[in-house]
Amino acid sequence: MLFGTVSAGLSEPLHSIAMQGEPALKDDFRNFPYVNPDAPKGGSVTYCVVGSFDNLNPFILKSLRTTARGMIDTIYGNLVFEPLMQRSADEAFSLYGLLADSLDISPDRKVVEFHLNPNAKWSDGEPVTADDVLFTYDVFTAKGRPPYSDRMKKIAKLEKTGDRSVRFTFNENADREFPLIIAMTPIIPKHAFDKETFDQTTLKPLVGSGPYRVEKVEPGQRIVFQRNPDYWAKDLPTKRGYDNFDRITIEYFLNANSLFEAFKKGLCSLYEEPDPVKRERDLDFPAMREGKVVTETFENGLPPIVQGFLFNTRLPKFADPRVRRALALLYDFEWANKNLFDGQFKRTASYWQNSELSALGRPASEEERKLLAPFPGKVLPEVMDGTYQPPETDGSGRDRTELKAALDLLKSAGYHIEDGRLLDPHGVPFSFEILTASQSDERLAALYQRTLAKIGIAVTIRALEGDQIQMRKQRFDFDMLIGTSGFVGSLSPGIELLGRWGSESANAEGSFNLAGASDPAIDAMIEALLNARDKDSYVAAVRALDRLLISSAYMVPMQYDNRKFVAYWNYMAHPDRTPIFGYQLPTWWHKPD
């Protein structure tokens, strides 16, 4: 790690940057187009989550999955810690000034210099300086958790070019997205942290530069944030219309059922319910009938989040892709959609479905074939030529077509049925456990369990509380669980893929590579998309990755609905426009009394 002090600039400063093309907003924009710049300030809101917390520091490995929400948060907002630049929720991947009001960047993106906003201050009134940026990278590297601890691996030199400016020079490991990742990395105050004890959990309120300060902590139960009336960035274009509540409380519940009951009583301000049958059945209570609770459906322009039964491929029983493909044939979506979801869902088949990044329905281009050529046999022929579609049953729950196809695949992998049980190549009965965290999960697991039993697979279902699930995930202590592929739908997938699907993250404790994917082909596609210099090359690399993920069957994809159904108490209000990333809670406000 190199730290130093130099002078000199690069080029004409920029006030924004995009991964592909140019940012949509000019440098003189006054606010993001999806906010209400005149939103009233005041009032309180309570968000509710399932789980627990025992730590306020979101940058360390200890208690990674039980760190308090809101400190840095993609849903509730970065309430305490902030990055150098702010992402627009209405563009695929564009950043605008926050802690840094401008940047210089070389044409090859190998050198970038950030200029800090002279008004930027920590919540205790101290100025944000270049030394804070250097300290952040020093302590993250020494004591932080992935991905923060890995940032310096791609930095050849980090230099202080002035009291409020820093320059990053990247090495050969860095890609074209990496300057944007640096711009999105939260910065912490040097004077408020002790490097020696940084990796220890804490419940002491921390100093940050964000719009809120921690007011109250009740370990495992709630955390209360109070809006800082002296917040330095409240009039910046990137923050105008944001951070409107005076107080934000995040309440924790042991399970989804108790959370919903709390919402009905008014203890939670907002509730999102993806299950249409449950909405129809349960969202009928006095406050709704009286108009005190309103419901609304929001749409977004992102690929749907891939949710399904996730295999732990670290286990020998799930190591063979043929086995996983066979089991993927046995989720009866048609029956589930008709009987559990009132026919309102669509089948998930691609990791970037409904976007130009998806391989679904498209034959591989010449560029994709070149990328995949070093890895023959990794992509199924039907996925390569664009004819692949997920299995489809008659919806009766008794269609034997897919059962036979799955059994044929399993036989090719050395399995056979004996006395009604499916035995592996060593004669051991094939069985596994599915972890669930809600009643909805249990219903889906039970459906899958019934189908698998028809070919002699013994499946048990274990229901756990949210915090137990999180701990099991952190240790990769599961056979199969119901969850997401580890990343939200994105029109600009990038470096986060290394932590979701990259080989280096497969056995790194606390990583989001829950499936345990470790494949040189996947690594090569991620490298190709991160280093793509034009859009066509980028799209080709993402589609090639999509083909690999589909073919390798790390998940049994279920269903999706790009609409977000939200019920909320009528004292809340939101902007008229919904950006492509969907509704943004940090832009909502409390109606004046």
Coordinates of C-alpha atoms in Angstrom, one line a residue:
M1 CA 0.0 0.0 0.0
L2 CA 1.4 3.4 -1.0
F3 CA 0.3 6.6 0.5
G4 CA 1.9 10.0 -0.1
T5 CA 1.5 13.7 -1.0
V6 CA 1.9 15.2 -4.4
S7 CA 0.6 18.2 -6.3
A8 CA -0.6 18.8 -9.9
G9 CA -4.0 18.1 -11.5
L10 CA -5.1 15.9 -14.4
S11 CA -7.6 17.7 -16.6
E12 CA -10.8 19.7 -16.6
P13 CA -12.8 18.6 -13.5
L14 CA -16.0 16.6 -14.1
H15 CA -19.1 16.9 -11.8
S16 CA -20.5 13.5 -12.8
I17 CA -19.5 10.2 -14.4
A18 CA -21.3 7.2 -16.1
M19 CA -20.2 3.7 -16.6
Q20 CA -21.3 3.7 -20.2
G21 CA -21.9 6.8 -22.2
E22 CA -22.6 10.2 -20.6
P23 CA -24.6 11.1 -17.5
A24 CA -28.2 12.2 -18.2
L25 CA -28.1 15.4 -16.1
K26 CA -26.0 18.5 -16.9
D27 CA -23.7 20.0 -14.3
D28 CA -26.2 22.7 -13.4
F29 CA -29.0 20.4 -12.5
R30 CA -30.9 21.4 -9.4
N31 CA -32.2 18.0 -8.2
F32 CA -32.8 14.5 -9.4
P33 CA -36.0 14.2 -11.5
Y34 CA -37.6 11.6 -9.3
V35 CA -37.7 13.7 -6.1
N36 CA -40.0 16.4 -4.8
P37 CA -37.4 19.2 -4.2
D38 CA -40.0 21.0 -2.0
A39 CA -40.9 18.0 0.1
P40 CA -41.7 19.2 3.7
K41 CA -39.3 18.2 6.5
G42 CA -40.6 16.8 9.7
G43 CA -42.4 13.9 11.3
S44 CA -41.3 10.3 12.1
V45 CA -41.3 7.0 10.2
T46 CA -40.8 3.5 11.4
Y47 CA -39.4 0.8 9.2
C48 CA -39.6 -2.8 10.2
V49 CA -37.3 -5.7 9.4
V50 CA -37.0 -9.4 10.3
G51 CA -33.8 -10.3 12.3
S52 CA -31.7 -8.8 15.0
F53 CA -28.6 -6.6 15.4
D54 CA -25.6 -6.4 17.7
N55 CA -23.3 -4.0 15.9
L56 CA -23.3 -0.5 14.4
N57 CA -20.1 -0.7 12.3
P58 CA -21.1 -2.0 8.8
F59 CA -17.5 -2.3 7.6
I60 CA -16.3 -5.3 9.6
L61 CA -16.7 -9.0 9.3
K62 CA -17.9 -9.7 12.9
S63 CA -21.7 -9.6 13.0
L64 CA -21.7 -8.9 9.2
R65 CA -25.3 -10.1 8.8
T66 CA -26.4 -8.7 12.2
T67 CA -25.3 -5.1 11.7
A68 CA -27.9 -2.4 12.3
R69 CA -29.8 -1.3 9.2
G70 CA -29.5 2.3 8.1
M71 CA -25.9 3.0 8.8
I72 CA -25.3 2.3 5.1
D73 CA -28.4 1.0 3.4
T74 CA -29.6 0.6 -0.2
I75 CA -33.2 0.6 0.9
Y76 CA -33.5 3.1 3.8
G77 CA -30.6 5.3 2.7
N78 CA -27.0 5.9 3.8
L79 CA -28.2 7.6 7.0
V80 CA -24.8 7.9 8.7
F81 CA -22.0 7.2 6.3
E82 CA -21.7 8.6 2.7
P83 CA -19.6 8.0 -0.4
L84 CA -17.7 10.5 -2.5
M85 CA -20.4 10.5 -5.1
Q86 CA -24.2 9.8 -5.2
R87 CA -25.8 7.3 -7.6
S88 CA -28.8 8.3 -9.6
A89 CA -31.7 5.9 -9.2
D90 CA -33.0 6.9 -12.7
E91 CA -29.9 5.8 -14.7
A92 CA -28.2 2.5 -15.2
F93 CA -25.0 3.6 -13.5
S94 CA -24.3 7.3 -13.2
L95 CA -22.7 9.2 -10.3
Y96 CA -23.0 12.8 -9.2
G97 CA -21.1 14.9 -6.6
L98 CA -21.5 14.4 -2.9
L99 CA -18.5 14.4 -0.5
A100 CA -16.5 15.0 -3.7
D101 CA -17.9 17.9 -5.8
S102 CA -15.7 17.1 -8.8
L103 CA -13.2 14.6 -10.2
D104 CA -10.5 14.4 -12.9
I105 CA -10.1 11.1 -14.7
S106 CA -7.7 9.9 -17.4
P107 CA -9.2 8.6 -20.7
D108 CA -8.1 5.1 -19.8
R109 CA -9.6 5.4 -16.3
K110 CA -6.3 4.4 -14.7
V111 CA -6.0 7.6 -12.7
V112 CA -8.7 9.6 -11.0
E113 CA -8.5 12.5 -8.6
F114 CA -11.4 13.5 -6.4
H115 CA -11.8 17.1 -5.1
L116 CA -13.7 17.2 -1.8
N117 CA -16.5 19.6 -1.3
P118 CA -15.1 22.4 0.9
N119 CA -18.4 22.4 2.9
A120 CA -18.3 18.7 3.7
K121 CA -18.4 18.1 7.5
W122 CA -18.7 15.2 9.9
S123 CA -21.7 15.2 12.3
D124 CA -19.5 16.5 15.1
G125 CA -18.7 19.6 13.0
E126 CA -15.1 18.6 11.9
P127 CA -14.3 19.0 8.2
V128 CA -14.0 16.1 5.9
T129 CA -10.4 16.0 4.6
A130 CA -8.1 14.1 2.3
D131 CA -6.6 12.5 5.4
D132 CA -10.0 10.9 6.1
V133 CA -10.0 9.3 2.7
L134 CA -6.5 7.9 3.2
F135 CA -7.4 6.6 6.6
T136 CA -10.5 4.9 5.3
Y137 CA -8.5 2.9 2.8
D138 CA -5.8 2.1 5.4
V139 CA -8.2 0.8 8.0
F140 CA -10.5 -1.0 5.6
T141 CA -7.5 -2.9 4.2
A142 CA -6.1 -3.8 7.6
K143 CA -9.4 -4.4 9.5
G144 CA -12.4 -4.2 7.2
R145 CA -14.5 -6.9 5.6
P146 CA -14.9 -7.7 1.9
P147 CA -15.4 -6.0 -0.4
Y148 CA -13.9 -2.9 1.4
S149 CA -10.8 -4.8 2.5
D150 CA -10.0 -5.7 -1.1
R151 CA -10.1 -2.2 -2.6
M152 CA -6.3 -1.7 -2.3
K153 CA -5.5 -4.8 -4.3
K154 CA -6.4 -2.7 -7.4
I155 CA -4.7 0.5 -6.3
A156 CA -1.1 1.1 -7.2
K157 CA -0.9 4.4 -5.4
L158 CA -3.2 6.6 -3.2
E159 CA -1.9 10.1 -2.9
K160 CA -2.9 13.3 -1.1
T161 CA -2.8 16.1 -3.6
G162 CA -4.1 18.8 -1.2
D163 CA -6.0 19.2 2.0
R164 CA -9.2 18.3 0.2
S165 CA -8.1 16.3 -2.8
V166 CA -6.8 12.7 -3.4
R167 CA -5.5 10.9 -6.4
F168 CA -5.9 7.1 -7.1
T169 CA -3.6 5.4 -9.5
F170 CA -4.8 1.9 -10.4
N171 CA -2.8 -1.2 -11.2
E172 CA -3.3 -3.8 -13.9
N173 CA -6.0 -5.6 -11.7
A174 CA -8.4 -2.6 -12.0
D175 CA -11.1 -2.5 -14.6
R176 CA -13.0 0.4 -16.1
E177 CA -15.7 0.3 -13.5
F178 CA -13.4 0.5 -10.6
P179 CA -13.2 4.4 -10.5
L180 CA -17.0 4.4 -10.0
I181 CA -16.6 1.8 -7.2
I182 CA -14.1 4.0 -5.5
A183 CA -16.5 6.9 -5.8
M184 CA -19.2 4.8 -4.2
T185 CA -17.1 3.6 -1.2
P186 CA -18.3 5.2 2.1
I187 CA -15.7 7.4 3.8
I188 CA -15.2 7.4 7.6
P189 CA -13.6 10.0 9.9
K190 CA -10.0 9.5 11.0
H191 CA -10.4 11.4 14.3
A192 CA -13.5 9.3 15.4
F193 CA -12.1 5.7 14.9
D194 CA -9.3 3.8 16.5
K195 CA -7.6 1.6 13.9
E196 CA -6.5 -1.0 16.5
T197 CA -10.1 -1.7 17.7
F198 CA -11.8 -1.0 14.4
D199 CA -12.6 -4.7 13.8
Q200 CA -14.5 -5.1 17.1
T201 CA -18.3 -4.8 17.2
T202 CA -19.7 -1.7 18.9
L203 CA -23.1 -0.3 19.9
K204 CA -21.7 3.1 20.5
P205 CA -23.2 5.7 18.1
L206 CA -20.6 6.5 15.4
V207 CA -19.7 9.8 13.7
G208 CA -20.5 10.0 10.0
S209 CA -21.1 12.7 7.4
G210 CA -24.7 11.6 6.6
P211 CA -28.0 13.3 7.2
Y212 CA -28.8 11.4 10.4
R213 CA -27.2 10.7 13.8
V214 CA -27.8 7.7 15.9
E215 CA -30.1 8.9 18.7
K216 CA -31.0 5.7 20.5
V217 CA -29.9 2.0 20.4
E218 CA -31.8 -0.9 22.0
P219 CA -29.7 -3.9 21.0
G220 CA -31.6 -6.4 18.9
Q221 CA -34.8 -4.4 19.1
R222 CA -34.6 -1.0 17.5
I223 CA -32.3 1.8 16.4
V224 CA -33.5 5.4 16.2
F225 CA -31.9 8.0 13.9
Q226 CA -32.4 11.7 14.4
R227 CA -32.0 14.1 11.4
N228 CA -29.1 16.4 11.7
P229 CA -30.4 20.0 11.3
D230 CA -26.9 21.1 10.4
Y231 CA -26.4 18.4 7.7
W232 CA -23.8 20.0 5.4
A233 CA -25.3 18.6 2.1
K234 CA -29.0 19.3 2.5
D235 CA -29.0 21.9 -0.3
L236 CA -26.8 19.9 -2.7
P237 CA -28.6 18.9 -6.0
T238 CA -27.9 15.3 -5.2
K239 CA -29.6 15.6 -1.8
R240 CA -32.4 18.1 -2.4
G241 CA -35.7 16.3 -1.8
Y242 CA -34.1 13.6 0.3
D243 CA -33.9 12.9 4.0
N244 CA -37.2 14.4 4.9
F245 CA -38.2 12.7 8.2
D246 CA -37.0 14.2 11.4
R247 CA -36.7 10.7 13.0
I248 CA -36.3 7.3 11.5
T249 CA -36.8 4.2 13.6
I250 CA -35.9 0.7 12.5
E251 CA -37.7 -2.0 14.5
Y252 CA -36.7 -5.7 14.5
F253 CA -39.0 -8.7 14.6
L254 CA -38.3 -12.4 15.0
N255 CA -40.4 -13.3 12.0
A256 CA -42.6 -12.0 9.1
N257 CA -45.9 -12.8 10.9
S258 CA -45.1 -10.7 14.0
L259 CA -43.9 -7.9 11.7
F260 CA -47.2 -7.9 9.8
E261 CA -49.2 -7.8 13.0
A262 CA -47.2 -4.8 14.1
F263 CA -47.9 -3.1 10.8
K264 CA -51.7 -3.6 11.3
K265 CA -51.4 -2.0 14.7
G266 CA -49.6 1.1 13.3
L267 CA -46.2 0.2 14.8
C268 CA -44.7 -0.1 11.3
S269 CA -45.2 2.7 8.7
L270 CA -44.9 0.5 5.6
Y271 CA -45.3 -3.1 4.5
E272 CA -44.3 -4.7 1.3
E273 CA -46.1 -8.0 0.4
P274 CA -45.1 -9.9 -2.7
D275 CA -47.6 -12.7 -2.4
P276 CA -50.9 -11.7 -4.2
V277 CA -53.0 -14.4 -2.3
K278 CA -51.7 -13.2 1.0
R279 CA -52.5 -9.6 0.1
E280 CA -56.0 -10.6 -0.8
R281 CA -56.5 -12.6 2.3
D282 CA -54.7 -10.5 5.0
L283 CA -54.9 -6.9 3.9
D284 CA -58.4 -6.4 5.2
F285 CA -58.3 -4.9 8.6
P286 CA -60.0 -1.9 10.3
A287 CA -57.3 0.7 9.5
M288 CA -57.5 -0.2 5.8
R289 CA -61.3 -0.1 5.7
E290 CA -61.1 3.3 7.3
G291 CA -58.6 4.6 4.8
K292 CA -55.8 5.0 7.3
V293 CA -53.7 2.5 5.4
V294 CA -53.4 2.9 1.6
T295 CA -52.0 0.5 -0.9
E296 CA -50.1 1.2 -4.1
T297 CA -48.3 -0.7 -6.8
F298 CA -45.0 0.6 -8.1
E299 CA -43.2 -0.6 -11.2
N300 CA -39.5 -0.4 -12.0
G301 CA -37.4 -0.8 -15.1
L302 CA -34.9 -3.3 -13.8
P303 CA -34.5 -7.0 -14.5
P304 CA -36.4 -9.0 -11.9
I305 CA -34.5 -10.2 -8.8
V306 CA -33.9 -13.9 -9.3
Q307 CA -35.4 -15.8 -6.5
G308 CA -35.5 -19.6 -6.0
F309 CA -34.1 -22.7 -4.3
L310 CA -30.4 -22.0 -4.0
F311 CA -28.0 -25.0 -4.0
N312 CA -24.9 -25.1 -1.8
T313 CA -22.6 -26.5 -4.5
R314 CA -19.7 -26.9 -1.9
L315 CA -21.5 -30.1 -0.9
P316 CA -20.7 -33.2 -2.9
K317 CA -24.4 -34.0 -3.4
F318 CA -24.8 -30.7 -5.4
A319 CA -21.4 -30.5 -7.1
D320 CA -22.6 -32.2 -10.4
P321 CA -24.4 -29.7 -12.7
R322 CA -26.4 -32.7 -14.1
V323 CA -27.9 -33.2 -10.6
R324 CA -28.8 -29.6 -10.2
R325 CA -30.3 -29.4 -13.7
A326 CA -32.4 -32.5 -12.9
L327 CA -33.7 -30.9 -9.7
A328 CA -34.4 -27.7 -11.5
L329 CA -36.9 -29.5 -13.7
L330 CA -39.0 -30.4 -10.7
Y331 CA -40.3 -27.1 -9.6
D332 CA -43.9 -27.0 -10.8
F333 CA -44.3 -23.3 -11.5
E334 CA -47.6 -23.7 -13.4
W335 CA -49.3 -25.4 -10.4
A336 CA -47.8 -22.9 -7.9
N337 CA -48.8 -19.9 -10.0
K338 CA -52.4 -21.1 -10.3
N339 CA -52.9 -22.3 -6.8
L340 CA -50.6 -20.1 -4.7
F341 CA -50.4 -16.9 -6.6
D342 CA -53.7 -16.5 -8.4
G343 CA -51.9 -16.7 -11.8
Q344 CA -50.3 -13.3 -11.3
F345 CA -46.6 -14.3 -11.6
K346 CA -44.3 -15.0 -14.5
R347 CA -41.6 -17.7 -14.6
T348 CA -38.0 -16.6 -14.1
A349 CA -35.6 -18.0 -16.7
S350 CA -32.7 -15.5 -17.0
Y351 CA -30.6 -13.5 -14.5
W352 CA -31.2 -10.3 -16.6
Q353 CA -34.7 -11.1 -17.8
N354 CA -36.6 -8.5 -19.8
S355 CA -33.5 -6.5 -20.7
E356 CA -31.0 -6.3 -23.5
L357 CA -28.5 -8.1 -21.2
S358 CA -30.5 -11.3 -21.1
A359 CA -29.5 -14.3 -23.2
L360 CA -33.1 -15.6 -23.2
G361 CA -34.5 -16.0 -26.7
R362 CA -31.3 -14.8 -28.3
P363 CA -28.7 -17.0 -30.1
A364 CA -25.2 -16.3 -29.0
S365 CA -23.4 -13.6 -31.1
E366 CA -20.0 -14.1 -32.6
E367 CA -18.4 -12.1 -29.8
E368 CA -20.2 -14.2 -27.2
R369 CA -18.9 -17.4 -28.8
K370 CA -15.4 -16.1 -28.8
L371 CA -15.6 -15.4 -25.1
L372 CA -17.0 -18.8 -24.4
A373 CA -14.7 -20.7 -26.8
P374 CA -12.1 -21.6 -24.2
F375 CA -14.7 -23.3 -22.1
P376 CA -16.3 -25.9 -24.3
G377 CA -19.4 -27.7 -22.9
K378 CA -20.1 -25.2 -20.2
V379 CA -23.1 -23.8 -22.0
L380 CA -26.0 -26.1 -22.9
P381 CA -26.7 -26.2 -26.7
E382 CA -30.2 -24.9 -26.3
V383 CA -29.0 -22.0 -24.1
M384 CA -26.3 -21.2 -26.7
D385 CA -28.7 -21.1 -29.6
G386 CA -31.4 -19.1 -27.7
T387 CA -34.1 -21.8 -27.8
Y388 CA -33.9 -22.6 -24.1
Q389 CA -37.1 -22.2 -22.0
P390 CA -37.7 -23.4 -18.5
P391 CA -39.8 -26.6 -18.1
E392 CA -43.5 -26.2 -18.4
T393 CA -46.1 -28.6 -16.9
D394 CA -49.8 -28.9 -17.4
G395 CA -50.5 -27.3 -14.0
S396 CA -52.3 -30.4 -12.7
G397 CA -49.6 -31.3 -10.2
R398 CA -49.5 -34.8 -11.8
D399 CA -47.6 -34.1 -15.0
R400 CA -45.0 -36.9 -15.3
T401 CA -43.1 -35.5 -18.3
E402 CA -40.6 -33.5 -16.2
L403 CA -40.3 -36.3 -13.7
K404 CA -39.1 -38.7 -16.4
A405 CA -36.7 -36.0 -17.8
A406 CA -35.2 -35.4 -14.4
L407 CA -34.8 -39.1 -13.6
D408 CA -33.1 -39.6 -17.0
L409 CA -30.6 -36.9 -16.1
L410 CA -30.0 -38.3 -12.7
K411 CA -29.4 -41.8 -14.2
S412 CA -26.7 -40.3 -16.5
A413 CA -25.0 -39.0 -13.3
G414 CA -25.0 -42.5 -11.8
Y415 CA -28.2 -42.4 -9.7
H416 CA -30.8 -45.1 -9.6
I417 CA -34.1 -45.9 -7.7
E418 CA -34.2 -48.9 -5.3
D419 CA -37.1 -49.7 -3.0
G420 CA -38.7 -46.3 -3.8
R421 CA -35.6 -44.4 -2.8
L422 CA -33.2 -42.5 -5.1
L423 CA -29.6 -43.7 -4.4
D424 CA -26.4 -41.8 -5.4
P425 CA -23.5 -43.6 -7.3
H426 CA -22.3 -44.9 -3.9
G427 CA -25.6 -46.4 -2.9
V428 CA -26.4 -43.6 -0.4
P429 CA -30.0 -42.4 -0.3
F430 CA -30.3 -38.9 -1.8
S431 CA -31.7 -36.4 0.8
F432 CA -31.3 -32.8 1.8
E433 CA -32.7 -30.0 3.9
I434 CA -34.4 -26.8 2.8
L435 CA -34.2 -23.8 5.2
T436 CA -37.1 -21.5 5.3
A437 CA -37.7 -18.1 7.0
S438 CA -41.5 -17.5 6.5
Q439 CA -44.8 -19.2 5.9
S440 CA -44.6 -18.3 2.2
D441 CA -41.2 -20.1 2.0
E442 CA -42.6 -23.1 3.8
R443 CA -45.5 -23.4 1.3
L444 CA -43.1 -23.3 -1.7
A445 CA -40.7 -25.8 0.0
A446 CA -43.6 -28.2 0.7
L447 CA -44.6 -28.0 -2.9
Y448 CA -41.1 -28.8 -4.0
Q449 CA -40.8 -31.5 -1.4
R450 CA -43.9 -33.3 -2.7
T451 CA -42.6 -33.4 -6.2
L452 CA -39.1 -34.6 -5.3
A453 CA -40.6 -37.4 -3.2
K454 CA -42.2 -38.8 -6.3
I455 CA -38.7 -39.9 -7.5
G456 CA -37.5 -41.0 -4.1
I457 CA -35.7 -37.9 -2.8
A458 CA -36.2 -37.3 0.9
V459 CA -36.4 -33.6 1.7
T460 CA -36.8 -32.1 5.1
I461 CA -37.9 -28.5 5.8
R462 CA -36.5 -26.5 8.6
A463 CA -38.1 -23.2 9.6
L464 CA -35.6 -20.8 11.3
E465 CA -35.9 -17.2 12.6
G466 CA -34.3 -14.5 10.5
D467 CA -31.2 -14.1 12.6
Q468 CA -30.6 -17.8 12.6
I469 CA -30.8 -17.9 8.8
Q470 CA -28.3 -15.0 8.6
M471 CA -25.8 -16.8 10.7
R472 CA -26.2 -20.0 8.7
K473 CA -25.7 -18.1 5.5
Q474 CA -22.5 -16.4 6.8
R475 CA -21.0 -19.9 7.6
F476 CA -22.5 -21.5 4.4
D477 CA -24.1 -23.9 6.8
F478 CA -27.0 -25.2 4.7
D479 CA -28.0 -27.7 2.0
M480 CA -30.5 -25.5 0.2
L481 CA -32.3 -22.3 1.1
I482 CA -35.0 -20.2 -0.5
G483 CA -33.5 -16.8 -1.4
T484 CA -32.2 -14.6 -4.1
S485 CA -29.2 -15.0 -6.4
G486 CA -27.4 -12.5 -4.2
F487 CA -27.8 -9.3 -6.2
V488 CA -30.7 -7.1 -7.1
G489 CA -31.7 -6.8 -10.7
S490 CA -29.3 -4.4 -12.4
L491 CA -29.0 -2.8 -15.8
S492 CA -25.3 -2.3 -15.1
P493 CA -23.9 -5.4 -13.4
G494 CA -20.3 -5.0 -12.5
I495 CA -17.8 -5.5 -9.7
E496 CA -20.4 -6.9 -7.3
L497 CA -20.5 -10.0 -9.4
L498 CA -17.0 -10.9 -8.1
G499 CA -18.5 -11.2 -4.6
R500 CA -21.7 -13.0 -5.9
W501 CA -20.2 -15.5 -8.4
G502 CA -16.4 -15.1 -8.4
S503 CA -14.2 -18.0 -7.4
E504 CA -12.3 -16.0 -4.8
S505 CA -15.5 -15.4 -2.9
A506 CA -16.7 -19.0 -3.0
N507 CA -15.2 -19.9 0.4
A508 CA -14.7 -16.4 1.9
E509 CA -16.7 -16.3 5.2
G510 CA -19.5 -13.8 5.0
S511 CA -19.4 -13.4 1.2
F512 CA -22.6 -13.2 -0.9
N513 CA -21.5 -16.2 -3.1
L514 CA -24.0 -18.4 -1.2
A515 CA -24.1 -20.9 -4.0
G516 CA -20.3 -21.5 -3.8
A517 CA -19.8 -20.9 -7.5
S518 CA -16.1 -21.4 -8.5
D519 CA -15.7 -21.6 -12.2
P520 CA -12.9 -20.1 -14.4
A521 CA -15.5 -19.6 -17.2
I522 CA -17.6 -17.3 -14.9
D523 CA -14.5 -15.5 -13.7
A524 CA -13.5 -14.8 -17.3
M525 CA -16.9 -13.4 -18.3
I526 CA -16.9 -11.1 -15.2
E527 CA -13.4 -9.9 -16.2
A528 CA -14.6 -9.3 -19.8
L529 CA -17.6 -7.2 -18.8
L530 CA -15.6 -5.2 -16.3
N531 CA -13.0 -4.3 -18.9
A532 CA -15.4 -3.7 -21.8
R533 CA -14.7 -0.4 -23.6
D534 CA -17.9 -0.2 -25.6
K535 CA -21.5 -1.2 -25.0
D536 CA -21.6 -4.0 -27.5
S537 CA -18.7 -5.8 -25.8
Y538 CA -20.2 -5.2 -22.4
V539 CA -23.6 -6.6 -23.5
A540 CA -21.9 -9.6 -25.1
A541 CA -20.0 -10.4 -21.9
V542 CA -23.1 -10.1 -19.7
R543 CA -25.1 -12.4 -22.0
A544 CA -22.3 -14.9 -22.0
L545 CA -22.3 -14.9 -18.2
D546 CA -26.1 -15.3 -18.2
R547 CA -25.7 -18.4 -20.4
L548 CA -23.2 -19.9 -18.0
L549 CA -25.4 -19.2 -14.9
I550 CA -28.5 -20.7 -16.6
S551 CA -26.6 -23.8 -17.8
S552 CA -24.9 -24.4 -14.5
A553 CA -28.2 -24.4 -12.6
Y554 CA -26.9 -22.8 -9.3
M555 CA -30.6 -22.1 -8.5
V556 CA -34.0 -23.5 -9.2
P557 CA -35.6 -20.2 -10.3
M558 CA -39.1 -19.6 -9.2
Q559 CA -41.3 -16.7 -10.3
Y560 CA -41.3 -12.9 -10.4
D561 CA -43.5 -9.9 -10.6
N562 CA -41.7 -6.6 -11.4
R563 CA -44.4 -4.7 -9.5
K564 CA -43.9 -3.8 -5.9
F565 CA -47.0 -3.9 -3.8
V566 CA -46.8 -1.5 -0.9
A567 CA -49.2 -0.8 1.9
Y568 CA -48.4 2.3 4.1
W569 CA -50.1 4.5 6.6
N570 CA -51.6 7.6 5.0
Y571 CA -49.4 10.1 6.9
M572 CA -46.7 9.1 4.4
A573 CA -46.3 10.6 0.9
H574 CA -44.0 10.1 -2.0
P575 CA -42.9 11.9 -5.3
D576 CA -45.1 11.4 -8.3
R577 CA -42.4 9.9 -10.5
T578 CA -40.9 6.4 -9.9
P579 CA -37.4 6.0 -11.2
I580 CA -36.1 2.9 -13.0
F581 CA -34.7 1.5 -9.7
G582 CA -38.2 1.7 -8.2
Y583 CA -39.6 3.7 -5.3
Q584 CA -37.0 5.4 -3.2
L585 CA -37.9 5.6 0.6
P586 CA -35.3 8.3 1.3
T587 CA -37.4 10.6 -0.9
W588 CA -40.7 10.0 0.9
W589 CA -42.0 12.5 3.5
H590 CA -44.5 12.9 6.4
K591 CA -47.5 14.8 5.5
P592 CA -47.8 18.0 7.5
D593 CA -50.4 17.8 10.3

